[in-house]
């Protein structure tokens, strides 16, 4: 699923190092793109890396605003009410517009799955084409999902249009646990009363998208998430057919496939779903809260023990970030997932009061993957971006922010930052009118988040983050388990006893995931000797590593492990020759503190070891030959 | 796979013009780096498209404000003002905490929305239509009469709660009806979204009001 171009990117550790060096330089360029009265307030530990204008923008016209974001490899897909943009973010400091796909219809919620881009349309259009115009919902109309093939990102192909009952306000990609050949898409929409096609209770429609044949995408199932008591009934109508019951569908769903869970924000209700069977979601919990008006979206923590819900009070048309509205209205609410219930544990509201000329309310955001913490980056429309630590939900702490004091002219309708997400070490913020902002969290707290190698991200399909590099590899002890492991070349492979030794490690092409961050581990002390980036061909360039001593006779493991290809390992053994060639294998047991436990258990004739390493050396030389 | 850079019709032409203007006026700013207009593409419809040829069906919606837009916004201002007036009576009178909270939120939200809508009208130089709005509002669905307001001002405790709920439910239904009426007409898509948002918000509050009504002590 990783785009091939991912191989070109500078990554992780390399990025961190480079960015530190460039920090002074990058402070100024984005500012040049903004008028002086437009300068954002930027919180501590946040760097404004890049700004790009909205390519669709036409003045204050609300039909050309940006919406949500999705990521695939080095591409960022930015939804728009007029289509979507594809940005090349291989260099996050210099996003390049690859194409702006004109295909009108709001709200342009987007997902990216490999080479496919899925777009939500919930405005009633004259037809499913990219030349369609908006028509009243009481006229014949089309709304639903559009699916594009971006194999050629400069010229995306419109592969399929799937009509849905009530269009698609947002949607959520749910992988098929049984097959990587297809995904399911939950269509989040609700009825609008007097419209032609979309009245009454709107079931959750599930679209199946075969990744190899997107033109065959079709509705695969549907189910009603609400019981008769809470859901729309025939009496909930007024003259003309308008519906006065709000629980007719969901606004957004965030799936956490690794945990088999999803959180559904359904306007008046918050739901916790089991999606163990993606075609048959089951409601586990349902909550209402007098303090929460409009259940807009939700984010899990990485352990799936907590959820933060956003309350989009006023639907983005007003400023709720004022003293009048207070700290609880239009806010975030954190809920603990208990066995029998969701339990509210705290609220968070943007601490910076906004002018009533600005629109501000809790909007879309996602997890910033910091081990052991519940940190999110979230958009607050014209309130900007807020990065907040919800680890203690009773006492949330805003860590930093990005907030334009004014948008110059206040827009009539919703405006500001729609969504912000952490991807591959950077924050990407989608500003409805202004465009795209790239930000970077510089505090060391975010080192692991920055190092995390994303290969793609639909923020409403939460990945289970694992910080593999924080734990030493476990090397098997049995020869039959060691033998199949990738062989790490180490040169020299045999050394004399010494205080320390310099060796060079390398791997041939195809051994690693291109561009991934790789640690070289010295197993006797379970320490990292070097951290490098895998080359574009998946090789590991010859990398010097200093083996800490004292090196006494024995056989010691050196391991290369990539963050993405983990738990796969590449293994080498360094033999420290005994003073006498006749020394017994027992000599190699001299040192064994730390994790080098394996060799205590291995009793191999020394001759066999020698043969093994001779073979290694022979193989290495063969590879090294031009 | 047809690639029709900047060939997709008047809207694309407008995009192109806007880009040219942006490029021409970009002298004093840094290069926004958005590439050139040639990056705009309009894909062909997929195979089996529901309409592969011909002109768009239905009436194309004008992105300029229509009379229906102005009427909707102007009337909704008045409608909101009534809700705000009743809701602002709640502090000190409402007994039920949920009524009190709902009233406080309604007053804040609808006042803010009414402000935004007044600004919208002013920007479109429709001040004169404000009068029209009041005229249109005469006898509008779910209207809260001045006598209801006067009566509410005299009440407190459970009696106020009941009156509040009983007046507000039909009032909100009226707002939903007004929004739906606008949604059946052509107009600025942005106003369409606004109308939808208002219908959604008011339907949500009707849900809550009905729940409160069901558990309030009988008067």
XYZ file of C-alpha atoms in Angstrom, chain A:
626
model
C 0.000 0.000 0.000
C 2.966 2.266 0.387
C 3.289 4.481 -2.639
C 6.440 3.729 -4.508
C 7.593 7.257 -4.196
C 7.896 6.818 -0.478
C 11.319 5.560 -1.186
C 12.523 9.025 -1.937
C 11.635 10.638 1.290
C 13.993 11.671 3.964
C 12.574 10.092 7.045
C 12.275 9.987 10.744
C 15.577 10.315 12.465
C 17.073 11.851 9.398
C 14.254 14.373 9.278
C 14.658 15.239 12.905
C 18.341 15.857 12.479
C 17.834 17.841 9.303
C 14.991 19.846 10.763
C 16.992 20.845 13.802
C 19.641 22.133 11.481
C 17.119 24.017 9.421
C 15.055 25.333 12.287
C 16.351 28.861 11.990
C 15.781 28.910 8.258
C 12.219 27.674 8.171
C 10.886 30.201 10.611
C 10.376 32.848 7.983
C 9.185 31.573 4.601
C 5.560 30.762 5.420
C 5.043 34.131 6.996
C 5.894 35.763 3.714
C 2.799 34.220 2.206
C 0.494 35.903 4.676
C -0.353 39.571 5.078
C 0.966 41.178 8.240
C -2.438 41.359 9.949
C -2.849 37.692 9.204
C 0.130 36.479 11.223
C -0.834 33.516 13.299
C -0.090 33.186 16.949
C 2.090 30.113 17.298
C 2.513 28.307 20.602
C 5.730 26.942 22.096
C 7.441 24.006 20.438
C 5.592 24.437 17.177
C 7.234 25.320 13.917
C 5.315 26.652 10.926
C 6.939 24.688 8.157
C 4.934 25.523 5.053
C 1.821 27.170 3.711
C 0.063 26.496 0.422
C -2.901 28.414 -0.956
C -6.194 26.694 -1.665
C -5.945 26.153 -5.431
C -9.732 26.173 -5.824
C -10.398 29.347 -3.905
C -12.565 31.988 -5.477
C -12.648 34.890 -3.082
C -15.171 34.356 -0.321
C -17.271 31.879 -2.283
C -18.142 29.046 0.095
C -18.394 26.544 -2.769
C -14.600 26.304 -3.015
C -13.566 25.609 0.554
C -11.272 22.822 1.671
C -12.471 20.098 3.989
C -10.904 16.894 5.326
C -7.530 15.218 4.690
C -6.261 11.716 3.929
C -2.765 10.363 3.334
C -1.299 7.659 1.141
C 2.470 7.270 1.018
C 3.902 10.638 0.043
C 0.579 12.014 -1.107
C -1.792 14.148 0.857
C -5.349 14.277 -0.439
C -7.252 17.408 0.529
C -11.007 17.409 0.063
C -12.790 20.462 -1.251
C -16.410 21.389 -1.969
C -15.289 21.698 -5.601
C -13.267 18.457 -5.845
C -9.971 17.542 -4.224
C -6.279 18.363 -4.365
C -3.386 15.916 -4.397
C -0.221 17.228 -2.762
C 3.190 15.608 -2.909
C 4.519 15.871 0.627
C 7.736 13.894 0.150
C 9.354 17.088 1.390
C 6.912 18.312 4.040
C 8.517 21.748 3.943
C 7.683 22.087 0.267
C 4.358 20.462 -0.620
C 3.801 20.381 -4.365
C 0.389 20.419 -5.938
C 0.235 17.359 -8.169
C -3.302 17.958 -9.366
C -6.485 19.775 -8.442
C -9.365 17.571 -9.467
C -12.418 19.590 -10.314
C -15.519 17.618 -9.372
C -18.002 19.734 -7.405
C -20.147 18.632 -4.496
C -19.748 19.068 -0.754
C -18.479 18.270 1.599
C -15.691 16.378 -0.060
C -14.744 14.236 2.912
C -11.868 12.089 1.615
C -10.114 8.789 2.211
C -7.155 7.273 0.432
C -6.606 3.538 0.119
C -3.508 2.694 -1.886
C -4.174 4.242 -5.280
C -7.835 4.939 -4.622
C -9.370 8.148 -3.369
C -12.914 8.031 -1.993
C -14.931 11.247 -1.808
C -18.165 11.920 0.088
C -20.889 13.941 -1.587
C -23.909 14.972 0.420
C -25.109 17.855 -1.662
C -27.831 16.974 -4.106
C -26.222 17.131 -7.547
C -27.798 17.052 -10.975
C -25.936 13.805 -11.721
C -22.836 11.862 -10.741
C -20.461 13.538 -13.199
C -17.774 16.105 -12.482
C -19.777 18.617 -14.526
C -22.803 18.302 -12.253
C -24.442 21.285 -10.677
C -26.205 21.571 -7.364
C -29.964 21.172 -7.429
C -32.617 21.448 -4.731
C -32.996 18.222 -2.804
C -36.620 17.974 -3.853
C -35.521 17.642 -7.509
C -34.174 14.504 -9.142
C -30.624 14.282 -7.893
C -27.528 12.200 -7.230
C -25.426 12.041 -4.075
C -23.169 9.379 -2.624
C -19.557 8.279 -2.977
C -17.149 9.003 -5.800
C -14.134 6.755 -6.217
C -11.056 7.860 -8.136
C -8.011 5.912 -9.221
C -4.928 8.058 -8.702
C -2.397 5.591 -10.112
C -1.497 8.558 -12.278
C -1.862 11.283 -9.681
C -1.552 13.986 -12.338
C -4.611 12.663 -14.067
C -6.907 10.786 -11.695
C -9.483 8.501 -13.267
C -13.062 8.660 -12.051
C -13.580 4.953 -11.462
C -16.964 4.656 -9.799
C -19.935 6.525 -8.433
C -21.998 4.819 -5.755
C -25.370 6.371 -5.096
C -26.353 6.217 -1.451
C -29.638 6.890 0.201
C -28.811 10.181 1.873
C -25.554 10.999 0.208
C -22.450 10.820 2.329
C -21.673 13.563 4.812
C -18.549 11.709 5.870
C -17.370 8.150 5.462
C -15.066 5.710 7.191
C -12.821 3.072 5.646
C -12.924 -0.266 7.478
C -10.547 -2.983 6.294
C -11.877 -6.452 5.675
C -10.191 -8.638 8.317
C -10.455 -11.584 5.934
C -9.023 -10.006 2.820
C -6.643 -7.264 1.777
C -8.295 -7.180 -1.634
C -11.194 -5.041 -0.527
C -12.247 -2.501 2.049
C -15.621 -1.547 3.419
C -16.767 2.035 3.582
C -19.258 3.144 6.210
C -21.414 5.878 4.735
C -22.253 8.415 7.392
C -25.343 10.431 6.566
C -28.700 11.369 7.944
C -32.042 12.201 6.532
C -33.168 15.676 5.702
C -36.884 15.362 5.838
C -38.566 16.777 2.815
C -35.956 15.651 0.304
C -36.811 13.388 -2.595
C -34.741 10.315 -1.728
C -33.665 10.848 1.823
C -36.357 10.773 4.455
C -36.978 8.970 7.709
C -34.533 6.696 9.431
C -31.375 6.404 7.445
C -29.614 3.089 7.935
C -25.845 2.876 7.999
C -25.005 1.851 4.458
C -21.824 -0.142 3.938
C -20.114 0.012 0.561
C -17.696 -2.680 -0.528
C -14.768 -1.430 -2.615
C -12.678 -4.100 -4.401
C -9.265 -2.462 -4.516
C -8.327 -4.106 -7.796
C -11.654 -3.337 -9.427
C -13.025 -0.151 -7.912
C -15.612 0.154 -10.685
C -17.381 -2.772 -8.993
C -17.873 -0.882 -5.742
C -21.403 -1.370 -4.483
C -23.530 -1.296 -1.375
C -22.867 -4.541 0.505
C -25.127 -4.101 3.477
C -27.074 -1.736 5.659
C -28.355 -1.656 9.191
C -30.157 0.656 11.565
C -28.095 1.641 14.591
C -31.017 3.012 16.550
C -33.810 1.269 18.343
C -37.410 2.218 17.806
C -37.561 4.252 20.952
C -34.748 6.600 20.148
C -35.071 6.770 16.411
C -37.235 8.641 14.046
C -40.879 7.677 13.860
C -43.788 8.682 11.649
C -44.986 11.222 14.199
C -41.733 13.138 14.026
C -42.750 15.168 11.043
C -44.312 18.509 10.420
C -46.428 19.761 7.575
C -44.501 19.488 4.347
C -42.679 16.383 5.492
C -39.865 18.025 7.433
C -38.520 15.790 10.155
C -38.187 16.958 13.686
C -36.306 13.999 15.068
C -32.574 14.197 14.919
C -31.567 10.589 15.429
C -31.740 9.498 11.824
C -28.129 8.615 11.182
C -24.560 9.438 12.165
C -22.366 12.407 11.432
C -19.070 10.584 11.597
C -17.569 7.280 12.660
C -13.999 6.595 13.723
C -13.007 2.961 13.410
C -10.204 1.295 15.337
C -9.962 -1.972 13.392
C -7.125 -3.446 15.468
C -9.404 -3.309 18.514
C -12.566 -4.255 16.635
C -14.172 -1.023 17.833
C -15.647 2.112 16.381
C -16.971 5.294 17.894
C -19.973 6.815 16.184
C -20.933 10.451 16.617
C -24.576 10.550 15.678
C -25.689 14.125 16.188
C -27.743 13.657 19.381
C -26.060 10.437 20.435
C -22.629 8.975 20.975
C -22.197 5.269 20.263
C -19.506 2.709 20.858
C -19.682 -0.063 18.259
C -18.133 -3.466 17.876
C -16.954 -3.862 14.308
C -15.396 -7.294 14.778
C -17.615 -8.208 11.838
C -17.414 -5.043 9.735
C -20.582 -5.920 7.873
C -22.522 -6.327 11.104
C -21.589 -3.581 13.580
C -23.117 -3.998 17.019
C -23.967 -1.115 19.347
C -22.098 -1.720 22.631
C -22.839 1.552 24.377
C -24.975 4.567 23.734
C -24.624 7.876 25.553
C -26.375 11.192 25.667
C -25.252 14.145 27.675
C -27.144 17.355 28.304
C -23.864 19.241 27.906
C -23.124 17.803 24.467
C -25.312 19.236 21.739
C -24.001 17.905 18.454
C -21.957 14.709 18.539
C -19.626 15.475 15.651
C -16.704 13.043 15.806
C -14.608 10.982 18.160
C -11.001 9.903 18.650
C -9.753 6.857 20.548
C -6.598 6.838 22.607
C -4.080 4.254 21.437
C -5.140 1.733 24.080
C -8.824 2.195 23.221
C -9.606 2.891 26.845
C -10.725 6.474 26.268
C -12.625 8.435 23.639
C -12.708 12.156 23.109
C -15.869 13.410 21.430
C -16.154 16.761 19.701
C -19.342 18.800 20.148
C -19.942 20.918 17.082
C -22.407 23.256 18.732
C -23.786 25.698 16.138
C -22.477 23.615 13.243
C -19.500 25.869 12.631
C -21.528 28.961 11.838
C -20.879 30.810 15.091
C -18.146 31.523 17.634
C -18.532 29.324 20.679
C -15.009 30.135 21.899
C -16.033 33.113 23.997
C -16.548 33.701 27.698
C -20.308 33.793 27.067
C -20.317 30.212 25.856
C -18.008 29.091 28.632
C -15.760 26.093 29.013
C -18.247 23.284 28.433
C -20.259 24.253 25.378
C -18.951 23.403 21.935
C -16.113 21.564 23.672
C -14.320 18.227 23.726
C -15.578 15.640 26.180
C -13.474 12.670 27.258
C -15.236 9.399 28.058
C -13.718 6.324 29.639
C -14.619 2.988 28.087
C -15.752 0.886 31.029
C -17.052 -2.670 30.701
C -20.665 -1.620 31.112
C -20.746 2.020 30.222
C -19.037 5.065 28.869
C -18.136 7.329 31.767
C -17.531 11.017 31.250
C -14.188 12.037 32.681
C -13.614 15.626 31.653
C -13.939 18.362 29.084
C -11.559 20.547 27.155
C -12.289 23.859 25.520
C -9.977 26.010 23.464
C -8.501 28.376 26.034
C -8.068 31.333 23.672
C -11.253 33.381 23.380
C -12.010 34.263 19.775
C -13.635 37.375 18.422
C -17.307 36.990 17.540
C -16.281 37.797 13.974
C -14.647 34.371 13.919
C -16.301 30.964 13.847
C -14.969 28.617 16.488
C -16.058 25.231 17.776
C -14.579 21.783 18.350
C -13.938 20.161 14.967
C -11.873 17.401 13.389
C -8.576 16.099 14.709
C -6.595 13.002 15.460
C -4.207 11.269 17.767
C -0.602 12.387 18.060
C 1.102 9.067 18.741
C 3.072 9.663 21.922
C 3.655 6.487 23.951
C 1.667 6.347 27.151
C -0.129 9.619 26.534
C -3.457 10.675 25.088
C -2.462 13.657 22.997
C -4.538 14.963 20.135
C -4.169 17.680 17.535
C -7.521 19.198 16.733
C -9.015 21.923 14.572
C -11.214 24.653 16.018
C -12.145 26.426 12.780
C -11.020 30.054 13.118
C -9.796 29.134 16.587
C -6.996 27.349 14.734
C -5.143 24.251 15.813
C -4.832 23.081 19.386
C -2.542 20.294 20.549
C -3.794 19.053 23.881
C -2.750 16.388 26.347
C -5.841 14.560 27.609
C -3.898 11.928 29.539
C -5.554 13.198 32.695
C -9.010 13.973 31.322
C -9.909 15.900 34.454
C -7.026 18.288 33.832
C -6.370 18.615 30.097
C -3.291 20.633 29.157
C -2.930 22.545 25.917
C 0.633 21.949 24.737
C 0.720 24.317 21.803
C -1.404 26.012 19.156
C -1.603 27.745 15.787
C -4.217 30.474 15.623
C -4.673 33.282 13.143
C -5.971 36.306 15.025
C -8.204 37.259 12.148
C -8.953 36.013 8.696
C -8.860 39.533 7.337
C -12.490 39.528 6.380
C -14.746 37.297 8.343
C -16.630 34.898 6.150
C -20.403 34.693 6.236
C -20.349 30.968 6.661
C -18.034 28.532 8.297
C -14.317 29.268 7.920
C -10.953 28.469 9.418
C -9.242 25.160 9.982
C -11.426 22.168 9.219
C -9.082 19.413 10.297
C -5.558 18.767 11.479
C -3.770 15.435 11.635
C -0.366 14.122 12.571
C 1.332 12.258 9.760
C 4.893 11.086 9.569
C 6.273 13.615 11.987
C 4.294 16.657 10.843
C 0.929 18.205 11.458
C -1.119 18.952 8.349
C -3.951 21.442 8.778
C -6.651 21.963 6.187
C -7.835 25.565 6.157
C -11.113 26.027 4.359
C -10.259 29.255 2.553
C -6.560 29.713 3.189
C -5.250 26.328 2.069
C -2.807 23.972 3.683
C -0.571 24.556 6.689
C 2.291 22.252 7.598
C 3.468 22.377 11.191
C 6.004 20.461 13.233
C 6.062 19.680 16.925
C 9.617 20.268 18.107
C 9.428 19.246 21.754
C 11.417 16.053 22.495
C 8.142 14.691 23.863
C 7.193 14.109 20.226
C 10.379 12.309 19.179
C 8.652 8.950 19.011
C 5.655 10.425 17.214
C 8.002 12.008 14.685
C 9.836 8.768 14.216
C 6.656 6.823 13.571
C 6.721 5.730 9.921
C 3.271 6.266 8.521
C 2.691 4.604 5.176
C -0.794 5.990 4.818
C -3.483 7.360 7.086
C -7.203 7.841 7.012
C -7.612 9.591 10.316
C -11.085 8.109 10.810
C -9.513 4.651 10.572
C -7.189 4.734 13.526
C -4.048 2.637 13.324
C -2.743 0.862 16.398
C 0.510 2.689 16.964
C 3.430 0.564 18.087
C 6.763 2.086 18.897
C 8.846 -0.967 18.086
C 12.143 0.829 18.365
C 11.625 1.394 22.067
C 12.038 -2.313 22.850
C 15.152 -4.346 22.147
C 14.676 -7.089 19.580
C 14.280 -10.624 20.801
C 16.730 -12.857 18.944
C 15.923 -16.542 18.779
C 18.427 -18.903 20.309
C 17.755 -22.071 18.356
C 19.785 -22.413 15.214
C 16.780 -23.564 13.226
C 15.021 -20.310 14.130
C 18.068 -18.185 13.465
C 18.879 -19.705 10.132
C 15.885 -18.306 8.210
C 16.527 -14.741 9.404
C 17.852 -12.214 6.959
C 21.623 -12.146 7.108
C 23.164 -8.873 8.082
C 26.581 -8.395 6.551
C 29.189 -7.304 9.041
C 32.720 -6.535 8.156
C 34.975 -7.710 9.641
C 32.936 -10.614 10.975
C 35.812 -11.966 12.979
C 37.885 -9.784 15.239
C 40.515 -10.056 17.892
C 39.739 -9.450 21.546
C 39.847 -5.696 22.080
C 38.540 -2.788 24.135
C 36.166 -2.008 21.287
C 35.987 -2.508 17.557
C 34.770 -0.688 14.493
C 32.730 -2.766 12.054
C 30.611 -1.945 9.041
C 27.139 -3.402 8.593
C 25.099 -3.495 5.420
C 22.157 -5.197 3.731
C 21.486 -5.873 0.075
C 18.582 -4.284 -1.856
C 15.143 -5.593 -1.006
C 16.018 -6.394 2.602
C 14.187 -3.437 4.143
C 11.148 -1.312 3.492
C 12.417 1.593 1.427
C 12.907 4.728 3.474
C 12.208 3.158 6.830
C 14.215 3.990 9.907
C 16.564 1.218 10.943
C 18.312 0.627 14.245
C 21.543 -1.383 14.527
C 21.386 -3.211 17.841
C 24.290 -4.696 19.790
C 22.589 -7.522 21.585
C 25.078 -8.199 24.427
C 24.163 -4.838 25.958
C 20.853 -4.374 24.129
C 21.982 -0.975 22.927
C 21.531 0.871 19.652
C 24.825 1.421 17.819
C 23.433 3.415 14.914
C 20.131 4.676 13.515
C 19.954 5.042 9.773
C 17.464 5.291 6.926
C 16.930 2.423 4.520
C 17.776 3.310 0.951
C 15.287 3.614 -1.887
C 16.064 0.069 -3.038
C 15.540 -1.364 0.425
C 19.241 -1.773 1.055
C 21.227 -0.660 4.024
C 24.269 1.285 2.915
C 27.508 0.297 4.668
C 27.138 1.788 8.100
C 29.932 2.050 10.639
C 29.164 0.748 14.108
C 31.403 0.851 17.099
C 31.133 -2.371 19.119
C 31.484 -1.528 22.801
C 33.934 -3.626 24.707
C 35.761 -5.107 26.270
C 35.315 -7.716 23.569
C 36.191 -11.081 24.934
C 36.193 -14.271 22.925
C 32.772 -15.407 21.911
C 30.050 -15.001 19.364
C 27.839 -11.924 19.649
C 24.716 -10.887 17.827
C 24.273 -7.698 15.852
C 20.756 -7.010 14.624
C 19.301 -4.581 12.125
C 15.612 -3.859 12.582
C 13.494 -1.455 10.554
C 10.549 0.312 12.161
C 8.192 -0.743 9.388
C 9.546 -4.189 8.583
C 9.623 -5.142 12.260
C 9.278 -7.665 13.762
C 11.448 -8.945 10.911
C 15.139 -8.862 11.863
C 18.422 -9.089 10.023
C 21.002 -10.908 12.068
C 24.764 -11.102 12.108
C 27.174 -12.716 14.481
C 30.494 -11.197 15.301
C 33.073 -13.696 16.371
C 35.737 -12.543 18.706
C 38.444 -15.061 18.158
C 39.932 -16.832 21.144
C 43.657 -16.342 21.665
C 44.099 -19.992 20.766
C 42.277 -21.573 17.820
C 41.617 -24.652 19.917
C 39.659 -22.913 22.600
C 36.406 -24.575 23.445
C 32.949 -23.041 22.861
C 32.745 -22.563 26.621
C 35.021 -19.581 26.225
C 32.279 -17.740 24.492
C 30.226 -17.851 27.656
C 32.547 -15.440 29.358
C 30.194 -12.494 29.056
C 26.507 -12.737 29.322
C 24.910 -9.908 31.204
C 21.928 -8.172 29.669
C 20.001 -9.728 26.871
C 22.687 -11.911 25.322
C 21.030 -14.862 26.914
C 20.670 -16.865 23.760
C 24.252 -17.912 23.422
C 24.333 -19.287 26.943
C 21.861 -21.851 25.719
C 23.521 -22.588 22.390
C 26.153 -25.188 22.376
C 27.568 -25.445 18.928
C 30.870 -26.902 17.955
C 33.261 -24.101 17.251
C 34.144 -25.584 13.930
C 30.549 -25.300 12.865
C 30.552 -21.654 13.857
C 33.668 -21.069 11.846
C 32.128 -22.710 8.824
C 29.028 -20.635 9.279
C 30.978 -17.420 9.305
C 33.140 -18.434 6.485
C 29.962 -18.943 4.484
C 28.728 -15.528 5.584
C 31.912 -13.867 4.576
C 31.850 -15.627 1.244
C 28.284 -14.459 0.625
C 29.113 -10.920 1.627
C 32.083 -10.808 -0.685
C 30.000 -12.110 -3.497
C 27.443 -9.334 -2.922
C 30.076 -6.707 -2.547
C 31.526 -7.688 -5.904
C 30.517 -5.179 -8.571
